[in-house]
PDB file of C-alpha atoms in Angstrom:
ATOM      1  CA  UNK A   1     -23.948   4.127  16.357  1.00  0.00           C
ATOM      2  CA  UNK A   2     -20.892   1.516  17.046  1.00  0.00           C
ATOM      3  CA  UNK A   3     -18.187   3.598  17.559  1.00  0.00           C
ATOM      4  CA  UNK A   4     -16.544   0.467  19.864  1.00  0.00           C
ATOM      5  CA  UNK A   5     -16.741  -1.505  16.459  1.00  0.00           C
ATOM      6  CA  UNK A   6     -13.329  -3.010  15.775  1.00  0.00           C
ATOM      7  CA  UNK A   7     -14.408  -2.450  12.072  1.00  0.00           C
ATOM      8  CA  UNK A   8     -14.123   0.823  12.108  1.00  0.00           C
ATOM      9  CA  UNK A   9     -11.182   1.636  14.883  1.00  0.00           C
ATOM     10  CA  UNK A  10      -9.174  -0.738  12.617  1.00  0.00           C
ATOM     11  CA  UNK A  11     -10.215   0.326   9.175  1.00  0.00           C
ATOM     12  CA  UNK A  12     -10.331   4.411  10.572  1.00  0.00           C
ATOM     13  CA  UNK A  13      -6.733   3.955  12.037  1.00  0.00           C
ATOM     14  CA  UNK A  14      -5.078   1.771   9.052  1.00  0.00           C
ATOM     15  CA  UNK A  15      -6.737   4.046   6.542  1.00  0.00           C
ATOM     16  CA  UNK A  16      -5.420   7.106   8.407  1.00  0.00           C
ATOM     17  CA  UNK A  17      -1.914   5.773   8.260  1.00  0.00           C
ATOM     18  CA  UNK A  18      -1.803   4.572   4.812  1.00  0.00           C
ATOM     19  CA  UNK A  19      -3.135   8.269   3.192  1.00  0.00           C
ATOM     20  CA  UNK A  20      -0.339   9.939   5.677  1.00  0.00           C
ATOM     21  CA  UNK A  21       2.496   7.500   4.250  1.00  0.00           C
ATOM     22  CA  UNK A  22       1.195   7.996   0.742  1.00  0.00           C
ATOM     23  CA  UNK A  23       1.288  11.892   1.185  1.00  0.00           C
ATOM     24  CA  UNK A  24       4.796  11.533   2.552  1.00  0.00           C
ATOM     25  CA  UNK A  25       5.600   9.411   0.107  1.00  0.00           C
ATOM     26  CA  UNK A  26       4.361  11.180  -2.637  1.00  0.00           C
ATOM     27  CA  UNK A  27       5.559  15.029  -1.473  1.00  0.00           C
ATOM     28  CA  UNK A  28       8.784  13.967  -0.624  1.00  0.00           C
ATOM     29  CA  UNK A  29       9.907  10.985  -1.786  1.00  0.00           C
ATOM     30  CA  UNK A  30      13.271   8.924  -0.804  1.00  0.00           C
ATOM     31  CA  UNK A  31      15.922  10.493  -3.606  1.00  0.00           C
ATOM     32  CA  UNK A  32      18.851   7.805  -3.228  1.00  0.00           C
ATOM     33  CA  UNK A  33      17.511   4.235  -3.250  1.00  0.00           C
ATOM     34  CA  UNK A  34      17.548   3.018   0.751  1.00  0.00           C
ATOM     35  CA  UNK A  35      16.812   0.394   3.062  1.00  0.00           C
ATOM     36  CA  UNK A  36      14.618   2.520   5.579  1.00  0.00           C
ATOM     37  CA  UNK A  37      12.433   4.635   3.756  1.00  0.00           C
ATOM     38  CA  UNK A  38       9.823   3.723   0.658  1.00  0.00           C
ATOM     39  CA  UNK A  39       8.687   1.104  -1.264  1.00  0.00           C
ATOM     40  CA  UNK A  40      11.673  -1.571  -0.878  1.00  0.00           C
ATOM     41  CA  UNK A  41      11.866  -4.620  -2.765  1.00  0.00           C
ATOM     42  CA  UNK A  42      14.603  -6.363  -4.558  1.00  0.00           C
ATOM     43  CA  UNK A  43      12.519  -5.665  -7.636  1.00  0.00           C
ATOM     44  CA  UNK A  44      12.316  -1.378  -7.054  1.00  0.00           C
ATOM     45  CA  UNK A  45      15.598  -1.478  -5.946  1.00  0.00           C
ATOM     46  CA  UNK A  46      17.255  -3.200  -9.229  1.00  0.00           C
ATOM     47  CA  UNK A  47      17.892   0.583 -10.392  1.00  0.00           C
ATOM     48  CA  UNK A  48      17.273   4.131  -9.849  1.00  0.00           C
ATOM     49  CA  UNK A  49      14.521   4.174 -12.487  1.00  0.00           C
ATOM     50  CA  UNK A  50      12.476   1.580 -11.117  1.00  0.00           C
ATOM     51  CA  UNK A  51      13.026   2.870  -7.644  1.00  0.00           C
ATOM     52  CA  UNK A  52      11.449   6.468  -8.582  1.00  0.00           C
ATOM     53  CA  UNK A  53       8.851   4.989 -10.708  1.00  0.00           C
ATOM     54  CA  UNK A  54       7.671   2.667  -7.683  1.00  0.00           C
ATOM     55  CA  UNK A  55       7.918   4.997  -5.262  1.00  0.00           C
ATOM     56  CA  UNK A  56       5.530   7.635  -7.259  1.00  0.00           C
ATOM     57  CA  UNK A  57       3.255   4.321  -8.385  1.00  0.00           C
ATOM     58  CA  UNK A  58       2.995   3.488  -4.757  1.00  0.00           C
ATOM     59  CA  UNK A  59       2.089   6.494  -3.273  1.00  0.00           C
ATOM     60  CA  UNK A  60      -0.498   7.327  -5.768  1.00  0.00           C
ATOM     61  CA  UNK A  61      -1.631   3.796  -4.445  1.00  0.00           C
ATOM     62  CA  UNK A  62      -1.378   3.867  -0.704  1.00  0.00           C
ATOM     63  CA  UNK A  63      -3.427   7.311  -1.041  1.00  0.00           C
ATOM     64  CA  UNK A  64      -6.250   6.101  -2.802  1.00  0.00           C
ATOM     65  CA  UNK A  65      -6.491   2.720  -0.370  1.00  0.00           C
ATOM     66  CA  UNK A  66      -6.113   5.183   2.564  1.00  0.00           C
ATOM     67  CA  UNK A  67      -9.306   7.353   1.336  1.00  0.00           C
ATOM     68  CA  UNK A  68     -10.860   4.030   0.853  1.00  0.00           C
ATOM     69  CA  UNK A  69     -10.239   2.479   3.660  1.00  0.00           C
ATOM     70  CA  UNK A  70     -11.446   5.188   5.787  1.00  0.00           C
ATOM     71  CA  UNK A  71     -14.855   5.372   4.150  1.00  0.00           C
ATOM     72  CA  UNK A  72     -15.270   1.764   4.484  1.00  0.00           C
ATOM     73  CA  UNK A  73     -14.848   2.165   8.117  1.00  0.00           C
ATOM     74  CA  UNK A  74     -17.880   3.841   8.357  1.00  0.00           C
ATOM     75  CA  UNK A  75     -19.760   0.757   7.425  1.00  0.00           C
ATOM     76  CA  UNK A  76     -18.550  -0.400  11.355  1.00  0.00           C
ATOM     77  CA  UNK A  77     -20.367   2.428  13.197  1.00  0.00           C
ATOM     78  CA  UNK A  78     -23.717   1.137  11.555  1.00  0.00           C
ATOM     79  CA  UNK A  79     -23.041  -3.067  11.880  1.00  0.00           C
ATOM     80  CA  UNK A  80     -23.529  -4.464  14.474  1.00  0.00           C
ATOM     81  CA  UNK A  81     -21.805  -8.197  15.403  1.00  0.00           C
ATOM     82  CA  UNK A  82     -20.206  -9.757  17.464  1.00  0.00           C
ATOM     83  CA  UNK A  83     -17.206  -8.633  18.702  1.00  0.00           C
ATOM     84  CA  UNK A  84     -14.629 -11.626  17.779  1.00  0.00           C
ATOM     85  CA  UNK A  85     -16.381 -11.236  14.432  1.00  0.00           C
ATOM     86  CA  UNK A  86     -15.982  -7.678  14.068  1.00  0.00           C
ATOM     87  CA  UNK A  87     -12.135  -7.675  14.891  1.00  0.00           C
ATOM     88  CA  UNK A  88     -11.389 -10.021  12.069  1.00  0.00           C
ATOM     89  CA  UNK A  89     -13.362  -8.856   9.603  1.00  0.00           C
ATOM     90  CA  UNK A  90     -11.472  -4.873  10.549  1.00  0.00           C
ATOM     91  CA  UNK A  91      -8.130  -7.229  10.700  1.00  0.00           C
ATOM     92  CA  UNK A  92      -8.997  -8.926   7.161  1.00  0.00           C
ATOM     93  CA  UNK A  93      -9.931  -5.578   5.329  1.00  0.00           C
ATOM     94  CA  UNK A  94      -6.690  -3.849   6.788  1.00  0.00           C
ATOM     95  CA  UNK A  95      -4.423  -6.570   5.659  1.00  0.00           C
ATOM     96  CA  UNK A  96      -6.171  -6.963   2.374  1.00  0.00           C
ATOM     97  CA  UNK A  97      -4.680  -3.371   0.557  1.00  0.00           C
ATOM     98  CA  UNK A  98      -1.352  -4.427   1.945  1.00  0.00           C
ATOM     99  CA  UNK A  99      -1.352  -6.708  -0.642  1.00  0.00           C
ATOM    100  CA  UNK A 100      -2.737  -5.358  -3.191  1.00  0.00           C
ATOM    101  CA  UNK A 101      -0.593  -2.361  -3.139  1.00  0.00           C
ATOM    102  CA  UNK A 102       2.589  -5.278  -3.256  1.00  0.00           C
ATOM    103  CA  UNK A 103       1.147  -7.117  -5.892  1.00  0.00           C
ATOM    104  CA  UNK A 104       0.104  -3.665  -8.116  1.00  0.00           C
ATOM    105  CA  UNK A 105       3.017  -2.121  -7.459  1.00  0.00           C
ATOM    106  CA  UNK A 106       5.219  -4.896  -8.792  1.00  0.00           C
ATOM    107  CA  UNK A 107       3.193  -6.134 -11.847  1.00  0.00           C
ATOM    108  CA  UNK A 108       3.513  -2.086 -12.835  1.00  0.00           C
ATOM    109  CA  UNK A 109       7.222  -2.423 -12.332  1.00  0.00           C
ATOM    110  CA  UNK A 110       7.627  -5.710 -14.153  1.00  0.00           C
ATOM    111  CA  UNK A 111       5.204  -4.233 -16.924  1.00  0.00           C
ATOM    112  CA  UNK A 112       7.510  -1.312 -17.273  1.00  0.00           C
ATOM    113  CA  UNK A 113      10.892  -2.347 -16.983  1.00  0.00           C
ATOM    114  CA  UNK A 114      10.490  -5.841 -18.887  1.00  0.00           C
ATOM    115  CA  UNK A 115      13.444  -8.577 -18.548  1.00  0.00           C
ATOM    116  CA  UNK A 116      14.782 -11.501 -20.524  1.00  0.00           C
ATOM    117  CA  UNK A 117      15.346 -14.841 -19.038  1.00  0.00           C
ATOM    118  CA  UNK A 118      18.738 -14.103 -17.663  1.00  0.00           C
ATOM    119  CA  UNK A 119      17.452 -11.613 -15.819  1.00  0.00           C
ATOM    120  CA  UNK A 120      18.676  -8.248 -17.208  1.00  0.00           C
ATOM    121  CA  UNK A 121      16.504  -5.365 -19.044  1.00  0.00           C
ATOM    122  CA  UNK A 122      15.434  -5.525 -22.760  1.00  0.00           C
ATOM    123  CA  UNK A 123      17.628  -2.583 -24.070  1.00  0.00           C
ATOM    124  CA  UNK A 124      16.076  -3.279 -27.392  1.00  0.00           C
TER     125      UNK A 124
END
């Protein structure tokens, strides 16, 4: 076993934090939209129903990538590389959910609250 495998120390730790964030998240999630706590971009914050909606969406999200994450990081205790190697690879597989849960998270807002050109919601 590799237990010094950046792999897994990265993937273990980043998976660990994302599935306690998305319980947070999820349990108690931020009531009054905010600057400092949630899912914050100009996009959730355009109104209080997109701000719930990606703040539930996102959690449900950051969970599932956390679980993931942290069974992919058992792949590192069994590989064995070199050690440059290793800590991009860990580096590249914990930035990758980052973005997917951005770009998920806002196609499911856009895809929900649709807008016209001029940039207000279809009321229609």
């Amino acid at each position: 076993m590799n237990i010094d495998s950046w792999f897994f120390i990265f993937l273990l730790l980043v998976g660990s934090i994302f599935t306690l964030v998305g319980l947070i998240t999820y349990v108690f999630p931020p009531k009054k939209i905010n600057y400092i706590y949630g899912y914050r971009t100009n996009n959730s914050m355009k109104s209080k129903e997109r701000w719930r909606f990606a703040q539930h969406y996102s959690s449900k999200l950051m969970l599932k990538y956390g679980i993931f994450l942290m069974m992919i990081s058992c792949l590192g205790l069994f590989i064995s590389i070199s050690e440059t190697i290793d800590f991009y690879i860990g580096i590249m597989f914990s930035l990758f959910p980052i973005f997917l849960l951005f770009l998920k998270t806002e196609k499911a807002i856009k895809t929900k609250f649709p807008e016209n050109e001029d940039g207000f919601a279809n009321n229609s």
